Amino acid sequence: MIITEAAAESAVPAVPGDAGATGAPEREQLKDAAIRALVQRIHQLQAERAQAFRRLEEGHRQYLSSGPPYDFPRYRSTVHEVTQAFAAASREVLAVEAELAGPRAQPLLASHVRRLQQLEETRLATVALLQLMGTPELTGQDNLQMHQLKMKVIKTMEAISEVLQDLRFDAESAE
């Protein structure tokens, strides 16, 4: 699927409502890191998110090919594991954003990280909706809507790539 291939090039999502989970351990590790290291960490987290999206896509593909009867418990387990990976990445991204916005006094870089997080939230929600629409019970539904959602994922991933480029460029200027 296009989404999986493009995911390898791009990044991964946030967990809505998880902002309060930003913990002190992540912040402690960030205190002494250079801005360049913080930006590198964001890129590493994006790579982890891309890997999580690939696992989610593969789990969905396996689910669809498992039936009938479909192996929903296995798919649910995959979704749970991927959700945990997304949540962990999101907590750390939010910790980096807080570090950039606060102690580092880098509001431009913090705004890039915040935008990245928002785009990843959009991407995850859209991919989840696409997978739901692709389930056997809903197959044959509105193909136009499916196409529009796929295009939304692609455009969101393009925006994520742009934000990552802006983040890298502006971080180099900040040092």
PDB file of N, CA, C and O in Angstrom, residues 56-120:
ATOM      1  N   LEU A  56       2.014  -1.599  12.067  1.00  0.00           N
ATOM      2  CA  LEU A  56       0.561  -1.478  12.058  1.00  0.00           C
ATOM      3  C   LEU A  56      -0.001  -1.912  10.703  1.00  0.00           C
ATOM      4  O   LEU A  56      -0.971  -2.665  10.636  1.00  0.00           O
ATOM      5  N   GLU A  57       0.605  -1.467   9.634  1.00  0.00           N
ATOM      6  CA  GLU A  57       0.154  -1.819   8.291  1.00  0.00           C
ATOM      7  C   GLU A  57       0.304  -3.325   8.051  1.00  0.00           C
ATOM      8  O   GLU A  57      -0.602  -3.962   7.514  1.00  0.00           O
ATOM      9  N   GLU A  58       1.421  -3.884   8.493  1.00  0.00           N
ATOM     10  CA  GLU A  58       1.637  -5.324   8.318  1.00  0.00           C
ATOM     11  C   GLU A  58       0.631  -6.117   9.158  1.00  0.00           C
ATOM     12  O   GLU A  58       0.086  -7.121   8.693  1.00  0.00           O
ATOM     13  N   GLY A  59       0.378  -5.666  10.370  1.00  0.00           N
ATOM     14  CA  GLY A  59      -0.617  -6.330  11.213  1.00  0.00           C
ATOM     15  C   GLY A  59      -2.001  -6.291  10.588  1.00  0.00           C
ATOM     16  O   GLY A  59      -2.740  -7.279  10.645  1.00  0.00           O
ATOM     17  N   HIS A  60      -2.342  -5.182   9.966  1.00  0.00           N
ATOM     18  CA  HIS A  60      -3.637  -5.068   9.306  1.00  0.00           C
ATOM     19  C   HIS A  60      -3.694  -5.994   8.087  1.00  0.00           C
ATOM     20  O   HIS A  60      -4.699  -6.665   7.856  1.00  0.00           O
ATOM     21  N   ARG A  61      -2.614  -6.044   7.350  1.00  0.00           N
ATOM     22  CA  ARG A  61      -2.552  -6.921   6.179  1.00  0.00           C
ATOM     23  C   ARG A  61      -2.701  -8.391   6.604  1.00  0.00           C
ATOM     24  O   ARG A  61      -3.431  -9.154   5.977  1.00  0.00           O
ATOM     25  N   GLN A  62      -2.023  -8.762   7.685  1.00  0.00           N
ATOM     26  CA  GLN A  62      -2.131 -10.140   8.180  1.00  0.00           C
ATOM     27  C   GLN A  62      -3.549 -10.436   8.667  1.00  0.00           C
ATOM     28  O   GLN A  62      -4.067 -11.532   8.450  1.00  0.00           O
ATOM     29  N   TYR A  63      -4.155  -9.452   9.312  1.00  0.00           N
ATOM     30  CA  TYR A  63      -5.532  -9.623   9.783  1.00  0.00           C
ATOM     31  C   TYR A  63      -6.460  -9.890   8.603  1.00  0.00           C
ATOM     32  O   TYR A  63      -7.267 -10.824   8.637  1.00  0.00           O
ATOM     33  N   LEU A  64      -6.344  -9.088   7.566  1.00  0.00           N
ATOM     34  CA  LEU A  64      -7.219  -9.244   6.405  1.00  0.00           C
ATOM     35  C   LEU A  64      -7.009 -10.578   5.702  1.00  0.00           C
ATOM     36  O   LEU A  64      -7.946 -11.150   5.151  1.00  0.00           O
ATOM     37  N   SER A  65      -5.779 -11.069   5.724  1.00  0.00           N
ATOM     38  CA  SER A  65      -5.503 -12.333   5.032  1.00  0.00           C
ATOM     39  C   SER A  65      -5.731 -13.549   5.933  1.00  0.00           C
ATOM     40  O   SER A  65      -5.595 -14.683   5.474  1.00  0.00           O
ATOM     41  N   SER A  66      -6.110 -13.342   7.188  1.00  0.00           N
ATOM     42  CA  SER A  66      -6.250 -14.454   8.137  1.00  0.00           C
ATOM     43  C   SER A  66      -7.605 -15.154   8.099  1.00  0.00           C
ATOM     44  O   SER A  66      -7.770 -16.179   8.747  1.00  0.00           O
ATOM     45  N   GLY A  67      -8.539 -14.617   7.360  1.00  0.00           N
ATOM     46  CA  GLY A  67      -9.865 -15.214   7.495  1.00  0.00           C
ATOM     47  C   GLY A  67     -10.633 -15.232   6.203  1.00  0.00           C
ATOM     48  O   GLY A  67     -10.060 -15.023   5.143  1.00  0.00           O
ATOM     49  N   PRO A  68     -11.882 -15.517   6.284  1.00  0.00           N
ATOM     50  CA  PRO A  68     -12.602 -15.758   7.535  1.00  0.00           C
ATOM     51  C   PRO A  68     -12.321 -17.150   8.092  1.00  0.00           C
ATOM     52  O   PRO A  68     -12.044 -18.036   7.318  1.00  0.00           O
ATOM     53  N   PRO A  69     -12.432 -17.374   9.350  1.00  0.00           N
ATOM     54  CA  PRO A  69     -12.627 -16.390  10.408  1.00  0.00           C
ATOM     55  C   PRO A  69     -11.343 -15.578  10.620  1.00  0.00           C
ATOM     56  O   PRO A  69     -10.228 -16.100  10.484  1.00  0.00           O
ATOM     57  N   TYR A  70     -11.514 -14.336  10.958  1.00  0.00           N
ATOM     58  CA  TYR A  70     -10.383 -13.416  11.093  1.00  0.00           C
ATOM     59  C   TYR A  70      -9.759 -13.512  12.480  1.00  0.00           C
ATOM     60  O   TYR A  70     -10.441 -13.746  13.467  1.00  0.00           O
ATOM     61  N   ASP A  71      -8.445 -13.337  12.506  1.00  0.00           N
ATOM     62  CA  ASP A  71      -7.684 -13.440  13.755  1.00  0.00           C
ATOM     63  C   ASP A  71      -7.636 -12.066  14.430  1.00  0.00           C
ATOM     64  O   ASP A  71      -6.605 -11.404  14.458  1.00  0.00           O
ATOM     65  N   PHE A  72      -8.785 -11.641  14.972  1.00  0.00           N
ATOM     66  CA  PHE A  72      -8.855 -10.326  15.593  1.00  0.00           C
ATOM     67  C   PHE A  72      -7.981 -10.204  16.840  1.00  0.00           C
ATOM     68  O   PHE A  72      -7.342  -9.165  17.027  1.00  0.00           O
ATOM     69  N   PRO A  73      -7.876 -11.215  17.699  1.00  0.00           N
ATOM     70  CA  PRO A  73      -7.018 -11.064  18.887  1.00  0.00           C
ATOM     71  C   PRO A  73      -5.565 -10.734  18.527  1.00  0.00           C
ATOM     72  O   PRO A  73      -4.929  -9.923  19.195  1.00  0.00           O
ATOM     73  N   ARG A  74      -5.065 -11.346  17.483  1.00  0.00           N
ATOM     74  CA  ARG A  74      -3.683 -11.058  17.061  1.00  0.00           C
ATOM     75  C   ARG A  74      -3.567  -9.615  16.575  1.00  0.00           C
ATOM     76  O   ARG A  74      -2.611  -8.914  16.911  1.00  0.00           O
ATOM     77  N   TYR A  75      -4.528  -9.167  15.789  1.00  0.00           N
ATOM     78  CA  TYR A  75      -4.522  -7.788  15.293  1.00  0.00           C
ATOM     79  C   TYR A  75      -4.638  -6.807  16.461  1.00  0.00           C
ATOM     80  O   TYR A  75      -3.918  -5.818  16.532  1.00  0.00           O
ATOM     81  N   ARG A  76      -5.527  -7.105  17.407  1.00  0.00           N
ATOM     82  CA  ARG A  76      -5.696  -6.243  18.580  1.00  0.00           C
ATOM     83  C   ARG A  76      -4.386  -6.138  19.351  1.00  0.00           C
ATOM     84  O   ARG A  76      -4.003  -5.066  19.822  1.00  0.00           O
ATOM     85  N   SER A  77      -3.664  -7.237  19.471  1.00  0.00           N
ATOM     86  CA  SER A  77      -2.368  -7.241  20.154  1.00  0.00           C
ATOM     87  C   SER A  77      -1.360  -6.358  19.421  1.00  0.00           C
ATOM     88  O   SER A  77      -0.611  -5.591  20.045  1.00  0.00           O
ATOM     89  N   THR A  78      -1.346  -6.451  18.104  1.00  0.00           N
ATOM     90  CA  THR A  78      -0.453  -5.601  17.305  1.00  0.00           C
ATOM     91  C   THR A  78      -0.795  -4.133  17.491  1.00  0.00           C
ATOM     92  O   THR A  78       0.092  -3.299  17.693  1.00  0.00           O
ATOM     93  N   VAL A  79      -2.081  -3.821  17.449  1.00  0.00           N
ATOM     94  CA  VAL A  79      -2.516  -2.433  17.638  1.00  0.00           C
ATOM     95  C   VAL A  79      -2.090  -1.937  19.013  1.00  0.00           C
ATOM     96  O   VAL A  79      -1.611  -0.812  19.155  1.00  0.00           O
ATOM     97  N   HIS A  80      -2.219  -2.779  20.023  1.00  0.00           N
ATOM     98  CA  HIS A  80      -1.816  -2.400  21.381  1.00  0.00           C
ATOM     99  C   HIS A  80      -0.316  -2.097  21.447  1.00  0.00           C
ATOM    100  O   HIS A  80       0.098  -1.071  22.003  1.00  0.00           O
ATOM    101  N   GLU A  81       0.499  -2.981  20.870  1.00  0.00           N
ATOM    102  CA  GLU A  81       1.947  -2.778  20.871  1.00  0.00           C
ATOM    103  C   GLU A  81       2.325  -1.497  20.142  1.00  0.00           C
ATOM    104  O   GLU A  81       3.174  -0.721  20.606  1.00  0.00           O
ATOM    105  N   VAL A  82       1.716  -1.272  19.004  1.00  0.00           N
ATOM    106  CA  VAL A  82       2.012  -0.081  18.210  1.00  0.00           C
ATOM    107  C   VAL A  82       1.553   1.172  18.945  1.00  0.00           C
ATOM    108  O   VAL A  82       2.255   2.191  18.950  1.00  0.00           O
ATOM    109  N   THR A  83       0.413   1.096  19.599  1.00  0.00           N
ATOM    110  CA  THR A  83      -0.081   2.233  20.373  1.00  0.00           C
ATOM    111  C   THR A  83       0.898   2.595  21.477  1.00  0.00           C
ATOM    112  O   THR A  83       1.169   3.783  21.719  1.00  0.00           O
ATOM    113  N   GLN A  84       1.449   1.599  22.138  1.00  0.00           N
ATOM    114  CA  GLN A  84       2.451   1.864  23.170  1.00  0.00           C
ATOM    115  C   GLN A  84       3.695   2.527  22.582  1.00  0.00           C
ATOM    116  O   GLN A  84       4.261   3.435  23.186  1.00  0.00           O
ATOM    117  N   ALA A  85       4.124   2.077  21.409  1.00  0.00           N
ATOM    118  CA  ALA A  85       5.288   2.686  20.757  1.00  0.00           C
ATOM    119  C   ALA A  85       4.999   4.140  20.389  1.00  0.00           C
ATOM    120  O   ALA A  85       5.847   5.021  20.599  1.00  0.00           O
ATOM    121  N   PHE A  86       3.805   4.401  19.856  1.00  0.00           N
ATOM    122  CA  PHE A  86       3.424   5.772  19.517  1.00  0.00           C
ATOM    123  C   PHE A  86       3.382   6.649  20.771  1.00  0.00           C
ATOM    124  O   PHE A  86       3.851   7.783  20.761  1.00  0.00           O
ATOM    125  N   ALA A  87       2.816   6.125  21.842  1.00  0.00           N
ATOM    126  CA  ALA A  87       2.705   6.892  23.082  1.00  0.00           C
ATOM    127  C   ALA A  87       4.089   7.236  23.639  1.00  0.00           C
ATOM    128  O   ALA A  87       4.326   8.376  24.062  1.00  0.00           O
ATOM    129  N   ALA A  88       4.992   6.276  23.625  1.00  0.00           N
ATOM    130  CA  ALA A  88       6.346   6.521  24.128  1.00  0.00           C
ATOM    131  C   ALA A  88       7.053   7.583  23.279  1.00  0.00           C
ATOM    132  O   ALA A  88       7.687   8.501  23.814  1.00  0.00           O
ATOM    133  N   ALA A  89       6.943   7.464  21.963  1.00  0.00           N
ATOM    134  CA  ALA A  89       7.561   8.452  21.079  1.00  0.00           C
ATOM    135  C   ALA A  89       6.942   9.828  21.311  1.00  0.00           C
ATOM    136  O   ALA A  89       7.657  10.833  21.379  1.00  0.00           O
ATOM    137  N   SER A  90       5.654   9.876  21.458  1.00  0.00           N
ATOM    138  CA  SER A  90       4.962  11.146  21.665  1.00  0.00           C
ATOM    139  C   SER A  90       5.387  11.807  22.969  1.00  0.00           C
ATOM    140  O   SER A  90       5.613  13.015  23.014  1.00  0.00           O
ATOM    141  N   ARG A  91       5.502  11.027  24.037  1.00  0.00           N
ATOM    142  CA  ARG A  91       5.952  11.593  25.313  1.00  0.00           C
ATOM    143  C   ARG A  91       7.329  12.226  25.169  1.00  0.00           C
ATOM    144  O   ARG A  91       7.576  13.315  25.666  1.00  0.00           O
ATOM    145  N   GLU A  92       8.203  11.529  24.468  1.00  0.00           N
ATOM    146  CA  GLU A  92       9.561  12.050  24.319  1.00  0.00           C
ATOM    147  C   GLU A  92       9.592  13.277  23.410  1.00  0.00           C
ATOM    148  O   GLU A  92      10.309  14.233  23.676  1.00  0.00           O
ATOM    149  N   VAL A  93       8.794  13.270  22.341  1.00  0.00           N
ATOM    150  CA  VAL A  93       8.709  14.442  21.467  1.00  0.00           C
ATOM    151  C   VAL A  93       8.191  15.642  22.256  1.00  0.00           C
ATOM    152  O   VAL A  93       8.716  16.750  22.137  1.00  0.00           O
ATOM    153  N   LEU A  94       7.178  15.427  23.083  1.00  0.00           N
ATOM    154  CA  LEU A  94       6.638  16.511  23.896  1.00  0.00           C
ATOM    155  C   LEU A  94       7.664  17.024  24.903  1.00  0.00           C
ATOM    156  O   LEU A  94       7.717  18.228  25.189  1.00  0.00           O
ATOM    157  N   ALA A  95       8.490  16.129  25.422  1.00  0.00           N
ATOM    158  CA  ALA A  95       9.552  16.543  26.341  1.00  0.00           C
ATOM    159  C   ALA A  95      10.580  17.406  25.616  1.00  0.00           C
ATOM    160  O   ALA A  95      11.060  18.410  26.159  1.00  0.00           O
ATOM    161  N   VAL A  96      10.923  17.044  24.387  1.00  0.00           N
ATOM    162  CA  VAL A  96      11.850  17.856  23.589  1.00  0.00           C
ATOM    163  C   VAL A  96      11.223  19.217  23.304  1.00  0.00           C
ATOM    164  O   VAL A  96      11.883  20.252  23.425  1.00  0.00           O
ATOM    165  N   GLU A  97       9.952  19.214  22.942  1.00  0.00           N
ATOM    166  CA  GLU A  97       9.273  20.489  22.693  1.00  0.00           C
ATOM    167  C   GLU A  97       9.327  21.383  23.936  1.00  0.00           C
ATOM    168  O   GLU A  97       9.634  22.576  23.844  1.00  0.00           O
ATOM    169  N   ALA A  98       9.046  20.812  25.101  1.00  0.00           N
ATOM    170  CA  ALA A  98       9.066  21.577  26.351  1.00  0.00           C
ATOM    171  C   ALA A  98      10.467  22.125  26.629  1.00  0.00           C
ATOM    172  O   ALA A  98      10.621  23.270  27.072  1.00  0.00           O
ATOM    173  N   GLU A  99      11.468  21.332  26.358  1.00  0.00           N
ATOM    174  CA  GLU A  99      12.853  21.769  26.557  1.00  0.00           C
ATOM    175  C   GLU A  99      13.200  22.928  25.625  1.00  0.00           C
ATOM    176  O   GLU A  99      13.825  23.910  26.025  1.00  0.00           O
ATOM    177  N   LEU A 100      12.769  22.821  24.374  1.00  0.00           N
ATOM    178  CA  LEU A 100      13.049  23.892  23.408  1.00  0.00           C
ATOM    179  C   LEU A 100      12.262  25.161  23.729  1.00  0.00           C
ATOM    180  O   LEU A 100      12.779  26.265  23.587  1.00  0.00           O
ATOM    181  N   ALA A 101      11.024  25.011  24.157  1.00  0.00           N
ATOM    182  CA  ALA A 101      10.178  26.168  24.441  1.00  0.00           C
ATOM    183  C   ALA A 101      10.595  26.859  25.735  1.00  0.00           C
ATOM    184  O   ALA A 101      10.501  28.079  25.846  1.00  0.00           O
ATOM    185  N   GLY A 102      11.054  26.069  26.699  1.00  0.00           N
ATOM    186  CA  GLY A 102      11.386  26.622  28.011  1.00  0.00           C
ATOM    187  C   GLY A 102      12.849  26.962  28.156  1.00  0.00           C
ATOM    188  O   GLY A 102      13.298  28.021  27.711  1.00  0.00           O
ATOM    189  N   PRO A 103      13.615  26.057  28.756  1.00  0.00           N
ATOM    190  CA  PRO A 103      15.010  26.342  29.085  1.00  0.00           C
ATOM    191  C   PRO A 103      15.891  26.753  27.889  1.00  0.00           C
ATOM    192  O   PRO A 103      16.808  27.549  28.049  1.00  0.00           O
ATOM    193  N   ARG A 104      15.620  26.234  26.728  1.00  0.00           N
ATOM    194  CA  ARG A 104      16.461  26.559  25.566  1.00  0.00           C
ATOM    195  C   ARG A 104      16.052  27.847  24.879  1.00  0.00           C
ATOM    196  O   ARG A 104      16.799  28.343  24.031  1.00  0.00           O
ATOM    197  N   ALA A 105      14.876  28.344  25.187  1.00  0.00           N
ATOM    198  CA  ALA A 105      14.366  29.589  24.586  1.00  0.00           C
ATOM    199  C   ALA A 105      14.478  29.551  23.063  1.00  0.00           C
ATOM    200  O   ALA A 105      15.000  30.465  22.428  1.00  0.00           O
ATOM    201  N   GLN A 106      13.964  28.470  22.492  1.00  0.00           N
ATOM    202  CA  GLN A 106      13.964  28.284  21.036  1.00  0.00           C
ATOM    203  C   GLN A 106      12.512  28.112  20.574  1.00  0.00           C
ATOM    204  O   GLN A 106      12.094  27.020  20.165  1.00  0.00           O
ATOM    205  N   PRO A 107      11.719  29.195  20.607  1.00  0.00           N
ATOM    206  CA  PRO A 107      10.288  29.052  20.279  1.00  0.00           C
ATOM    207  C   PRO A 107      10.040  28.593  18.844  1.00  0.00           C
ATOM    208  O   PRO A 107       9.068  27.876  18.596  1.00  0.00           O
ATOM    209  N   LEU A 108      10.886  28.982  17.904  1.00  0.00           N
ATOM    210  CA  LEU A 108      10.699  28.550  16.519  1.00  0.00           C
ATOM    211  C   LEU A 108      10.868  27.036  16.403  1.00  0.00           C
ATOM    212  O   LEU A 108      10.036  26.347  15.789  1.00  0.00           O
ATOM    213  N   LEU A 109      11.914  26.515  17.017  1.00  0.00           N
ATOM    214  CA  LEU A 109      12.141  25.064  16.972  1.00  0.00           C
ATOM    215  C   LEU A 109      11.030  24.331  17.712  1.00  0.00           C
ATOM    216  O   LEU A 109      10.547  23.294  17.250  1.00  0.00           O
ATOM    217  N   ALA A 110      10.609  24.870  18.844  1.00  0.00           N
ATOM    218  CA  ALA A 110       9.507  24.255  19.592  1.00  0.00           C
ATOM    219  C   ALA A 110       8.231  24.232  18.759  1.00  0.00           C
ATOM    220  O   ALA A 110       7.485  23.249  18.782  1.00  0.00           O
ATOM    221  N   SER A 111       7.984  25.302  17.991  1.00  0.00           N
ATOM    222  CA  SER A 111       6.773  25.333  17.158  1.00  0.00           C
ATOM    223  C   SER A 111       6.845  24.291  16.043  1.00  0.00           C
ATOM    224  O   SER A 111       5.825  23.701  15.682  1.00  0.00           O
ATOM    225  N   HIS A 112       8.041  24.044  15.520  1.00  0.00           N
ATOM    226  CA  HIS A 112       8.188  22.985  14.512  1.00  0.00           C
ATOM    227  C   HIS A 112       7.854  21.627  15.129  1.00  0.00           C
ATOM    228  O   HIS A 112       7.159  20.811  14.517  1.00  0.00           O
ATOM    229  N   VAL A 113       8.352  21.382  16.324  1.00  0.00           N
ATOM    230  CA  VAL A 113       8.106  20.101  16.998  1.00  0.00           C
ATOM    231  C   VAL A 113       6.620  19.962  17.316  1.00  0.00           C
ATOM    232  O   VAL A 113       6.033  18.887  17.130  1.00  0.00           O
ATOM    233  N   ARG A 114       5.991  21.037  17.755  1.00  0.00           N
ATOM    234  CA  ARG A 114       4.556  21.010  18.049  1.00  0.00           C
ATOM    235  C   ARG A 114       3.767  20.701  16.778  1.00  0.00           C
ATOM    236  O   ARG A 114       2.850  19.873  16.777  1.00  0.00           O
ATOM    237  N   ARG A 115       4.133  21.342  15.669  1.00  0.00           N
ATOM    238  CA  ARG A 115       3.455  21.104  14.391  1.00  0.00           C
ATOM    239  C   ARG A 115       3.648  19.651  13.947  1.00  0.00           C
ATOM    240  O   ARG A 115       2.712  19.007  13.457  1.00  0.00           O
ATOM    241  N   LEU A 116       4.847  19.147  14.121  1.00  0.00           N
ATOM    242  CA  LEU A 116       5.134  17.749  13.798  1.00  0.00           C
ATOM    243  C   LEU A 116       4.213  16.822  14.592  1.00  0.00           C
ATOM    244  O   LEU A 116       3.610  15.898  14.037  1.00  0.00           O
ATOM    245  N   GLN A 117       4.064  17.098  15.865  1.00  0.00           N
ATOM    246  CA  GLN A 117       3.206  16.287  16.719  1.00  0.00           C
ATOM    247  C   GLN A 117       1.754  16.338  16.229  1.00  0.00           C
ATOM    248  O   GLN A 117       1.076  15.316  16.167  1.00  0.00           O
ATOM    249  N   GLN A 118       1.282  17.520  15.881  1.00  0.00           N
ATOM    250  CA  GLN A 118      -0.085  17.668  15.378  1.00  0.00           C
ATOM    251  C   GLN A 118      -0.282  16.885  14.077  1.00  0.00           C
ATOM    252  O   GLN A 118      -1.306  16.218  13.888  1.00  0.00           O
ATOM    253  N   LEU A 119       0.691  16.977  13.189  1.00  0.00           N
ATOM    254  CA  LEU A 119       0.593  16.253  11.922  1.00  0.00           C
ATOM    255  C   LEU A 119       0.596  14.743  12.145  1.00  0.00           C
ATOM    256  O   LEU A 119      -0.137  14.006  11.476  1.00  0.00           O
ATOM    257  N   GLU A 120       1.387  14.296  13.087  1.00  0.00           N
ATOM    258  CA  GLU A 120       1.421  12.860  13.381  1.00  0.00           C
ATOM    259  C   GLU A 120       0.096  12.399  13.980  1.00  0.00           C
ATOM    260  O   GLU A 120      -0.346  11.284  13.710  1.00  0.00           O
TER     261      GLU A 120
END
